[in-house]
Coordinates of C-alpha atoms in Angstrom, one line a residue:
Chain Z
X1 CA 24.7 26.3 -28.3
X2 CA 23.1 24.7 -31.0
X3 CA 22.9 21.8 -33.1
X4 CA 22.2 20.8 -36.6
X5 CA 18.4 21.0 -37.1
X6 CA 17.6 17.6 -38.1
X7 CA 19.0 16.6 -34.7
X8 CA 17.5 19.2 -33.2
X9 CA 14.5 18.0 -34.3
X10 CA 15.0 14.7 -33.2
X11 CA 15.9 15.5 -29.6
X12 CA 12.6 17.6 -29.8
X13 CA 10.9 14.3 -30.7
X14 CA 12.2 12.6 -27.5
X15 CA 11.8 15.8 -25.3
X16 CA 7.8 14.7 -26.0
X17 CA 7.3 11.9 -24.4
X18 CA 6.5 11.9 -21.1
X19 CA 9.1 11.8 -18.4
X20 CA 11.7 12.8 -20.5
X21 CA 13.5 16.5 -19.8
X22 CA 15.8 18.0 -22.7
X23 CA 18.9 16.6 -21.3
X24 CA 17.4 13.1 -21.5
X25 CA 16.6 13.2 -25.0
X26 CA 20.1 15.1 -25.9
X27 CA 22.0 11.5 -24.6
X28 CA 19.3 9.4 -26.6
X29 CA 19.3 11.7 -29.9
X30 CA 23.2 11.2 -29.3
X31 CA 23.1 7.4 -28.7
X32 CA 20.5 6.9 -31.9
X33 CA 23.4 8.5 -33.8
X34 CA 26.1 6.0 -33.1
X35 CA 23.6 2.9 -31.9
X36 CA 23.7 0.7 -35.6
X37 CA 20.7 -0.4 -34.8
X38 CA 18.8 3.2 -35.0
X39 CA 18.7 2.7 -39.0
X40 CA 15.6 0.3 -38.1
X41 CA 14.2 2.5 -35.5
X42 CA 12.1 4.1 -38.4
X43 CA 10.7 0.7 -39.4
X44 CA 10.3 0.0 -35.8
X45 CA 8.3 3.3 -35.4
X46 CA 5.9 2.6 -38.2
X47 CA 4.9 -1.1 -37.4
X48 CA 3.8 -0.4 -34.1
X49 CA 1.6 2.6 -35.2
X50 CA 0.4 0.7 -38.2
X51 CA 0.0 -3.1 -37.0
X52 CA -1.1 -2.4 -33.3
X53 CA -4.8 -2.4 -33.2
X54 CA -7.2 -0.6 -30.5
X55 CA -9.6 -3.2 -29.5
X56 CA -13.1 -1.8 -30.3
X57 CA -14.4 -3.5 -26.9
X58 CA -11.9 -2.3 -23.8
X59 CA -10.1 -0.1 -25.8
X60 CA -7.0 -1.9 -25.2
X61 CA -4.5 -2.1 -27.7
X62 CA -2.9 -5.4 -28.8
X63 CA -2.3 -7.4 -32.2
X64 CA -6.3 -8.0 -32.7
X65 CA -9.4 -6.6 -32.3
X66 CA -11.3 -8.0 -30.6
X67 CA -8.5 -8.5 -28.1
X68 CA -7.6 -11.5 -26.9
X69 CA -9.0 -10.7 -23.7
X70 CA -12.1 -9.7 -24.7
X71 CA -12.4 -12.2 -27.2
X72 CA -11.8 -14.7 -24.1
X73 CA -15.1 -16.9 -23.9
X74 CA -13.8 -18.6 -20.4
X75 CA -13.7 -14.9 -18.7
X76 CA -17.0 -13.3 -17.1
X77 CA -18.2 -10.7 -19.6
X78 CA -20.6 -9.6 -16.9
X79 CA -17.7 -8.1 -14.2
X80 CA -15.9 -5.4 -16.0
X81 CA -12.6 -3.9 -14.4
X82 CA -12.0 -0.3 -15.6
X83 CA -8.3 1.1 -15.5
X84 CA -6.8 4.0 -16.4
X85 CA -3.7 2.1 -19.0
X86 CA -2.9 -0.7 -20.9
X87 CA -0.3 -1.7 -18.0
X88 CA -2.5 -1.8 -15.4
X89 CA -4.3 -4.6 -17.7
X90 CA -0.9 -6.5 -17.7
X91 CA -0.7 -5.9 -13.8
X92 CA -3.7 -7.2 -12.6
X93 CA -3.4 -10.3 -15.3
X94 CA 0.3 -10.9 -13.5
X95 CA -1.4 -10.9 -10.2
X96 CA -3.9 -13.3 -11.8
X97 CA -6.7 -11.7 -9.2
X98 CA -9.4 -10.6 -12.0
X99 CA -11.3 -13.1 -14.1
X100 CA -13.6 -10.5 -15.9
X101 CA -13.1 -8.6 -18.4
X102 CA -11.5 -5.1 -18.4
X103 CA -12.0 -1.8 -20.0
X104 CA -9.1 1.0 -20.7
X105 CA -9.6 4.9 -19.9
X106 CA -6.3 5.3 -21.7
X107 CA -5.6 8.1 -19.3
X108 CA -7.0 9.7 -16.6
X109 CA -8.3 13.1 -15.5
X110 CA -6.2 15.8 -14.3
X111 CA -8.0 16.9 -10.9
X112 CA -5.9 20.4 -10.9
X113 CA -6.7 21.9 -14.8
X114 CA -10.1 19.9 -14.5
X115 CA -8.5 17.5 -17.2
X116 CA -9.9 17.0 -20.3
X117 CA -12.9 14.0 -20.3
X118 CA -13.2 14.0 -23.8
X119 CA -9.7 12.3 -24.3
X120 CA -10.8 9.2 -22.0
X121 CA -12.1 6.3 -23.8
X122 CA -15.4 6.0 -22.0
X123 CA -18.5 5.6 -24.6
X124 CA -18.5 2.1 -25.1
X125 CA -18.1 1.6 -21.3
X126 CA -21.5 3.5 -20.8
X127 CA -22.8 2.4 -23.7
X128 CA -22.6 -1.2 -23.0
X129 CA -23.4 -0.6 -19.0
X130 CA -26.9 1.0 -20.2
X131 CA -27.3 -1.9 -22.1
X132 CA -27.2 -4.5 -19.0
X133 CA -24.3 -6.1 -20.3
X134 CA -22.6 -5.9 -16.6
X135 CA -23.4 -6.9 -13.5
X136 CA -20.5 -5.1 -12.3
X137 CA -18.3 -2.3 -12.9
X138 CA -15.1 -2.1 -10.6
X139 CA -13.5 1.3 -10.7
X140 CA -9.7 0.3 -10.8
X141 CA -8.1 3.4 -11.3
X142 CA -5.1 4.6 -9.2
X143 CA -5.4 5.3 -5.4
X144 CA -4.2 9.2 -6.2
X145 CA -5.7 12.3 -7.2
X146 CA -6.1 11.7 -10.5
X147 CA -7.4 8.4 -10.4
X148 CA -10.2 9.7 -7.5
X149 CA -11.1 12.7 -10.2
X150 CA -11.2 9.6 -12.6
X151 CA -13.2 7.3 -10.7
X152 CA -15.7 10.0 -10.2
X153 CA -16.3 10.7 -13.6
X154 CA -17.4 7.6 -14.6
X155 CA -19.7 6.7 -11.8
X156 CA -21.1 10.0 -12.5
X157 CA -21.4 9.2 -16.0
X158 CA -22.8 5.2 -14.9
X159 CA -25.3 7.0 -12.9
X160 CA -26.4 9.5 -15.9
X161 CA -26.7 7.2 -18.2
X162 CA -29.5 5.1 -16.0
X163 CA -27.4 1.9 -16.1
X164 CA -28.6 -0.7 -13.8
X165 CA -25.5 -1.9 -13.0
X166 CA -23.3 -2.2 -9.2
X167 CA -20.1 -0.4 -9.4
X168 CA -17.6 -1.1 -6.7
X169 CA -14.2 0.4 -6.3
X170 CA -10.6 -1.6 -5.3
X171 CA -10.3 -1.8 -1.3
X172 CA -7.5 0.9 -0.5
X173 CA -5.7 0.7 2.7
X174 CA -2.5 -1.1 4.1
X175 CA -0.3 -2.8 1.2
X176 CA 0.2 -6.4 1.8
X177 CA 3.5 -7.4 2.7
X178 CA 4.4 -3.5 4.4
X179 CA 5.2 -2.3 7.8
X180 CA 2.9 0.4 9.7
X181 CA 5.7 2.2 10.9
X182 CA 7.0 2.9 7.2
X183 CA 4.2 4.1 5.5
X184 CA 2.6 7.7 5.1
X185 CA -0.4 9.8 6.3
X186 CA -2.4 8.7 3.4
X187 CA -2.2 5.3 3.6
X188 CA -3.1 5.4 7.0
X189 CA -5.7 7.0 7.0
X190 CA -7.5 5.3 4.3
X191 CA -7.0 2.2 6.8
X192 CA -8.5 4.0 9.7
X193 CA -11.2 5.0 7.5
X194 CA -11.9 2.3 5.4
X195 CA -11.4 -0.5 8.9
X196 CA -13.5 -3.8 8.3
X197 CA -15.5 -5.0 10.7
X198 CA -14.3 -8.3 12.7
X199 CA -16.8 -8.2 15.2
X200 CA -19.3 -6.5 16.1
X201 CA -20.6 -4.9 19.4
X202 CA -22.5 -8.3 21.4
X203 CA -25.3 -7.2 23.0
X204 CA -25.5 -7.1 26.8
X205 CA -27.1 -10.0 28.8
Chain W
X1 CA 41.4 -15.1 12.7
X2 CA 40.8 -14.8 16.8
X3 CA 39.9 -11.0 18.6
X4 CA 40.8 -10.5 22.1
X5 CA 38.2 -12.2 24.3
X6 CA 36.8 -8.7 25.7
X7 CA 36.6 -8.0 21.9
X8 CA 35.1 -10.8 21.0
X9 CA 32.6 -9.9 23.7
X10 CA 31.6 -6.6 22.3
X11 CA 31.3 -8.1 19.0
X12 CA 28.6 -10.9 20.0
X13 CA 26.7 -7.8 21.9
X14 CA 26.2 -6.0 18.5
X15 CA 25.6 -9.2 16.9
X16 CA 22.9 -10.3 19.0
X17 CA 20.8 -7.0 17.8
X18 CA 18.2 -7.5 14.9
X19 CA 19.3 -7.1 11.5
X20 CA 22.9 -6.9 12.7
X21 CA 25.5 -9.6 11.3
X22 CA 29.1 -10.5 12.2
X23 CA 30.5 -7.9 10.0
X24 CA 28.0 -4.9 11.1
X25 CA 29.0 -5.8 14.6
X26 CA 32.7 -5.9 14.1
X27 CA 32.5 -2.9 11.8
X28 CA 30.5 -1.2 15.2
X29 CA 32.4 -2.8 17.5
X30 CA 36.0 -1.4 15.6
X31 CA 34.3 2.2 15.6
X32 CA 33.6 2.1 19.1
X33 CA 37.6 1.4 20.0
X34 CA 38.4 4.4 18.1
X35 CA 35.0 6.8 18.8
X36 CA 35.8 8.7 21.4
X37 CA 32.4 8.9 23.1
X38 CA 32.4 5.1 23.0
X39 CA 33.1 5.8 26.7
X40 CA 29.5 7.3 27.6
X41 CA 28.1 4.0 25.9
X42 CA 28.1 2.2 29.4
X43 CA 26.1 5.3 31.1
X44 CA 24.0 5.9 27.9
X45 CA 23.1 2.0 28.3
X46 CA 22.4 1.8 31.8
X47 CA 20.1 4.5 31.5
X48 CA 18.1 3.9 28.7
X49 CA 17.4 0.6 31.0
X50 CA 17.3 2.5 34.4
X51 CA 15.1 5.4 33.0
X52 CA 12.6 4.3 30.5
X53 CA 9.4 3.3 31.7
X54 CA 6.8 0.5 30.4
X55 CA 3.3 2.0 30.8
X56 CA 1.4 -0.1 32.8
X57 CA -1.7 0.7 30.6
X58 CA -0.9 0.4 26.9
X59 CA 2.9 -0.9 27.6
X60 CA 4.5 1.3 25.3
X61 CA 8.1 2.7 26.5
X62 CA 8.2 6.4 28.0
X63 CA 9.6 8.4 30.4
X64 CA 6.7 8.4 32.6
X65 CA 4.1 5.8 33.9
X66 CA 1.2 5.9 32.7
X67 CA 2.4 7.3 29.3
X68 CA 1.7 10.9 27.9
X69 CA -0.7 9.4 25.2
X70 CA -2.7 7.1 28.5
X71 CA -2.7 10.5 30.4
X72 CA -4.0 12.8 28.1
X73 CA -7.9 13.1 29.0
X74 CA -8.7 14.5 25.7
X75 CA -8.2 11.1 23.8
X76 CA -10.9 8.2 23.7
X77 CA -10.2 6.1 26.1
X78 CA -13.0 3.8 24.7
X79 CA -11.5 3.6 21.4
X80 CA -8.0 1.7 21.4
X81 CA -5.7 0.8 18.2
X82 CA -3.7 -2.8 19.2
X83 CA -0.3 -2.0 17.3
X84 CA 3.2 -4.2 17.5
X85 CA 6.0 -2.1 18.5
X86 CA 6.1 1.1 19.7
X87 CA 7.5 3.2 16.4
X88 CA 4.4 2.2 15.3
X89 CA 2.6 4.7 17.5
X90 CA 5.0 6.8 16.3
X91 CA 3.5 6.6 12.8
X92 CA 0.3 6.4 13.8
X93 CA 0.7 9.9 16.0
X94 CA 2.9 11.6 12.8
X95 CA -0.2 10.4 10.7
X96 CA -2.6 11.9 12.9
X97 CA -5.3 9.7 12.3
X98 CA -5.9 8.3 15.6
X99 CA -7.5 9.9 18.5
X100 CA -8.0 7.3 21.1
X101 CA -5.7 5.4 22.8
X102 CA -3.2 2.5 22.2
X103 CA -2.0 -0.8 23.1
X104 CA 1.2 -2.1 22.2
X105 CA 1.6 -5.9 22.0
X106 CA 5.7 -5.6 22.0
X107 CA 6.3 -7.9 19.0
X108 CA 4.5 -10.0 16.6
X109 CA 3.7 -14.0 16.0
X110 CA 6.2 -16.0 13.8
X111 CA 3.2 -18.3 12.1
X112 CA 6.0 -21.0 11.0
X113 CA 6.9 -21.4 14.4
X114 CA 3.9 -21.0 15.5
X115 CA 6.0 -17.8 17.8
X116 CA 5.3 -17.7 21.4
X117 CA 2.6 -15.5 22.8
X118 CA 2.7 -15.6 26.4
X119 CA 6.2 -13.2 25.1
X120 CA 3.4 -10.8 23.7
X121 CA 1.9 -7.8 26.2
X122 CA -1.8 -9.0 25.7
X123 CA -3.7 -9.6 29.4
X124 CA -3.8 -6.0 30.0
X125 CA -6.0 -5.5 27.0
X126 CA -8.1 -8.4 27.3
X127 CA -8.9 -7.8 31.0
X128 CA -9.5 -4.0 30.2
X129 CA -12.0 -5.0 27.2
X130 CA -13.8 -7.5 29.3
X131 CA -14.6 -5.5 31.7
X132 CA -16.1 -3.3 29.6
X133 CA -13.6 -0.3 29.4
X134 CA -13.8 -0.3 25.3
X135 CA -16.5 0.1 22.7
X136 CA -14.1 -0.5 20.0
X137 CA -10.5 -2.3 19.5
X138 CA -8.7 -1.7 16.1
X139 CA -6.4 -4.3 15.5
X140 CA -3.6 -2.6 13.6
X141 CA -0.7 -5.4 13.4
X142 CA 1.3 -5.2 10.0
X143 CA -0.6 -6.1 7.0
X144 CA 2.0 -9.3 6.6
X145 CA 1.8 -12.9 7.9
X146 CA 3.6 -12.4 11.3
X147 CA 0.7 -9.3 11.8
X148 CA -2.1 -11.6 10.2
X149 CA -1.4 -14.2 12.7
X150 CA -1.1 -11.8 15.8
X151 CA -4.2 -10.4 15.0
X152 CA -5.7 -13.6 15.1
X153 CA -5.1 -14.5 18.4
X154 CA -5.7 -10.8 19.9
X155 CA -9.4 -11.7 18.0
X156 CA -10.1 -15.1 19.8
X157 CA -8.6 -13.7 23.1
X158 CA -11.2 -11.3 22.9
X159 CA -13.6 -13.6 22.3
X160 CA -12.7 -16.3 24.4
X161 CA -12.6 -13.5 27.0
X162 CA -16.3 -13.0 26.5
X163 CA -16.2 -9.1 25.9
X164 CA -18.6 -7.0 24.7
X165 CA -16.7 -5.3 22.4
X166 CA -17.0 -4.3 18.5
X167 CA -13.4 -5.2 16.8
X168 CA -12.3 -3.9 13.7
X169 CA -9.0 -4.1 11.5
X170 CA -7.3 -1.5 9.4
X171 CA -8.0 -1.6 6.0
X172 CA -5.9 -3.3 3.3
X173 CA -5.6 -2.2 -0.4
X174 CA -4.2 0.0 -2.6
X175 CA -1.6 2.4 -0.9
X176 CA -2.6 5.8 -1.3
X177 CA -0.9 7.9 -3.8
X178 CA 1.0 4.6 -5.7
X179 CA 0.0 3.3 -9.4
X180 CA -1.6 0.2 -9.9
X181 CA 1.2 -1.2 -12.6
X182 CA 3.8 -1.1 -9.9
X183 CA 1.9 -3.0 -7.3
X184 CA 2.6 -6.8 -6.3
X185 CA 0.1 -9.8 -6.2
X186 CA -0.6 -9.6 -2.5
X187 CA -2.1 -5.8 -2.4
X188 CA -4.1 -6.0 -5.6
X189 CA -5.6 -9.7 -4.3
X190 CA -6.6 -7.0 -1.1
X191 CA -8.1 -4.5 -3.4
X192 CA -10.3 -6.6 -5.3
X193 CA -10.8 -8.7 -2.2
X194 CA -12.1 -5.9 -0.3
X195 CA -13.7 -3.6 -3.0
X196 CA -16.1 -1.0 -1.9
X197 CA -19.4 -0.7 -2.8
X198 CA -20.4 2.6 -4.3
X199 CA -23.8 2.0 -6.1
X200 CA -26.3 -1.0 -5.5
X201 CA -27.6 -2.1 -8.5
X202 CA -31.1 -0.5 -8.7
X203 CA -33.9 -2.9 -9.1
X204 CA -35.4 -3.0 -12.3
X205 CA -38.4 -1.2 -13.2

């Protein structure tokens, strides 16, 4: 079977983003075609590539640069949060638990093909943290494998670079609001391993 | 709408169960008038109550007295995890992170009603711990307000109780293997709450 090759194209063009198989991207290729509103999706397409700026600080992206973040004078410039995507950023300021600033991997390494570093957005982090420009840098990336390969590159790469700077990592353990008895062998065992002291030992007599 | 009485009867059993309404139980109640092995319930009943034993150690439920996990020689008896029901020991043992011994409160403080606690299983640890039969107890209550406030009070038992004992909780965080975007308020106020240090920053000069 096979189609005409402008749509074939176009399915190809869905079947590259990530998360969607050919079959996905066969039923939106087939809903652009009758959808009215596809006629603007090339407009659509070019404004956000053309009038979405990269912030030249965290590497965010957003409708200025600097970003309106990092352009916030209220925020503590010296406590960076580093994250591996622009939605962690929108995560963490929904939670409303980070009043520092944040810089953006945009990505993260792939622990299994040894990933590719060079992709990360990572210089002006370094950079800046061998400058003194942080107190702190707090490793926010995500509590799996990739994230851990992640994390680990850029301490290494804070330690390289001579920074005198504190790097700290996000506390991993039980979730808030969860029940022991539902979650897996990882998560527990980070609790057992990472378990805060309450008390410790009084000495006899 | 009326049932027969003995009907009726059966349907406020089933309703009196947690997290079963009026319409689970008569849904229940209907399948057992038509369920042909509705007529071992009675036996199965009588001996789940007849023939399950409480531990008189950890006061988990078992077939024998003290339980396997209180028997087995090879665990750390000085090292015991305080959990909340026993399907937590279940996960706890499936996780495999644990190799001491347990204690099971059988249930959890409801902090609006300030819940009653002489309902909990606690003396048995507190006596145990102040006479000096643990170097270390793990609270590991849920990581939720009910859990929060059990832990509480196992804490200023033990103190009160004037043991010489190290107490520790699990730790909260980031679940392990989950993506930062996708996590609420709560866990993320954890992780940065409880960060981990992985590099001082080195004095200057």
């Amino acid at each position: 079977m096979s189609y005409p090759a402008p749509l074939e194209a176009l399915i190809d063009a869905f079947e590259r983003f990530p998360g969607i198989g050919r079959r996905s991207a066969e039923r939106m290729a087939f809903f652009a075609l009758r959808d009215p509103r596809a006629k603007e999706l090339p407009q659509v397409v070019r404004d956000a590539l053309e009038r979405t700026l990269r912030c030249r600080v965290c590497g965010n992206v957003g409708a200025s640069d600097p970003c309106e973040l990092c352009g916030d004078a209220k925020r503590d410039a010296r406590v960076v949060l580093v994250v591996e995507e622009p939605r962690d950023v929108e995560a963490v300021e929904r939670a409303g638990v980070h009043k520092g600033r944040y810089f953006v991997l945009m990505g993260a390494l792939n622990p299994a093909t040894g990933g590719d570093e060079r992709s990360l957005n990572l210089r002006g982090l370094i950079e800046r943290a061998a400058k003194g420009e942080y107190d702190e840098v707090i490793l926010g990336t995500d509590p799996d494998a990739e994230g851990e390969a992640t994390a680990t590159l850029v301490l290494r790469a804070l330690e390289k670079s001579g920074a005198k700077v504190r790097v700290t990592r996000l506390a991993r353990g039980l979730p808030a609001g969860s029940a022991l008895e539902y979650l897996h062998r990882g998560i527990l065992e980070d609790a057992m391993n990472g378990r805060v002291e309450l008390r410790t030992r009084p000495q006899s007599g």
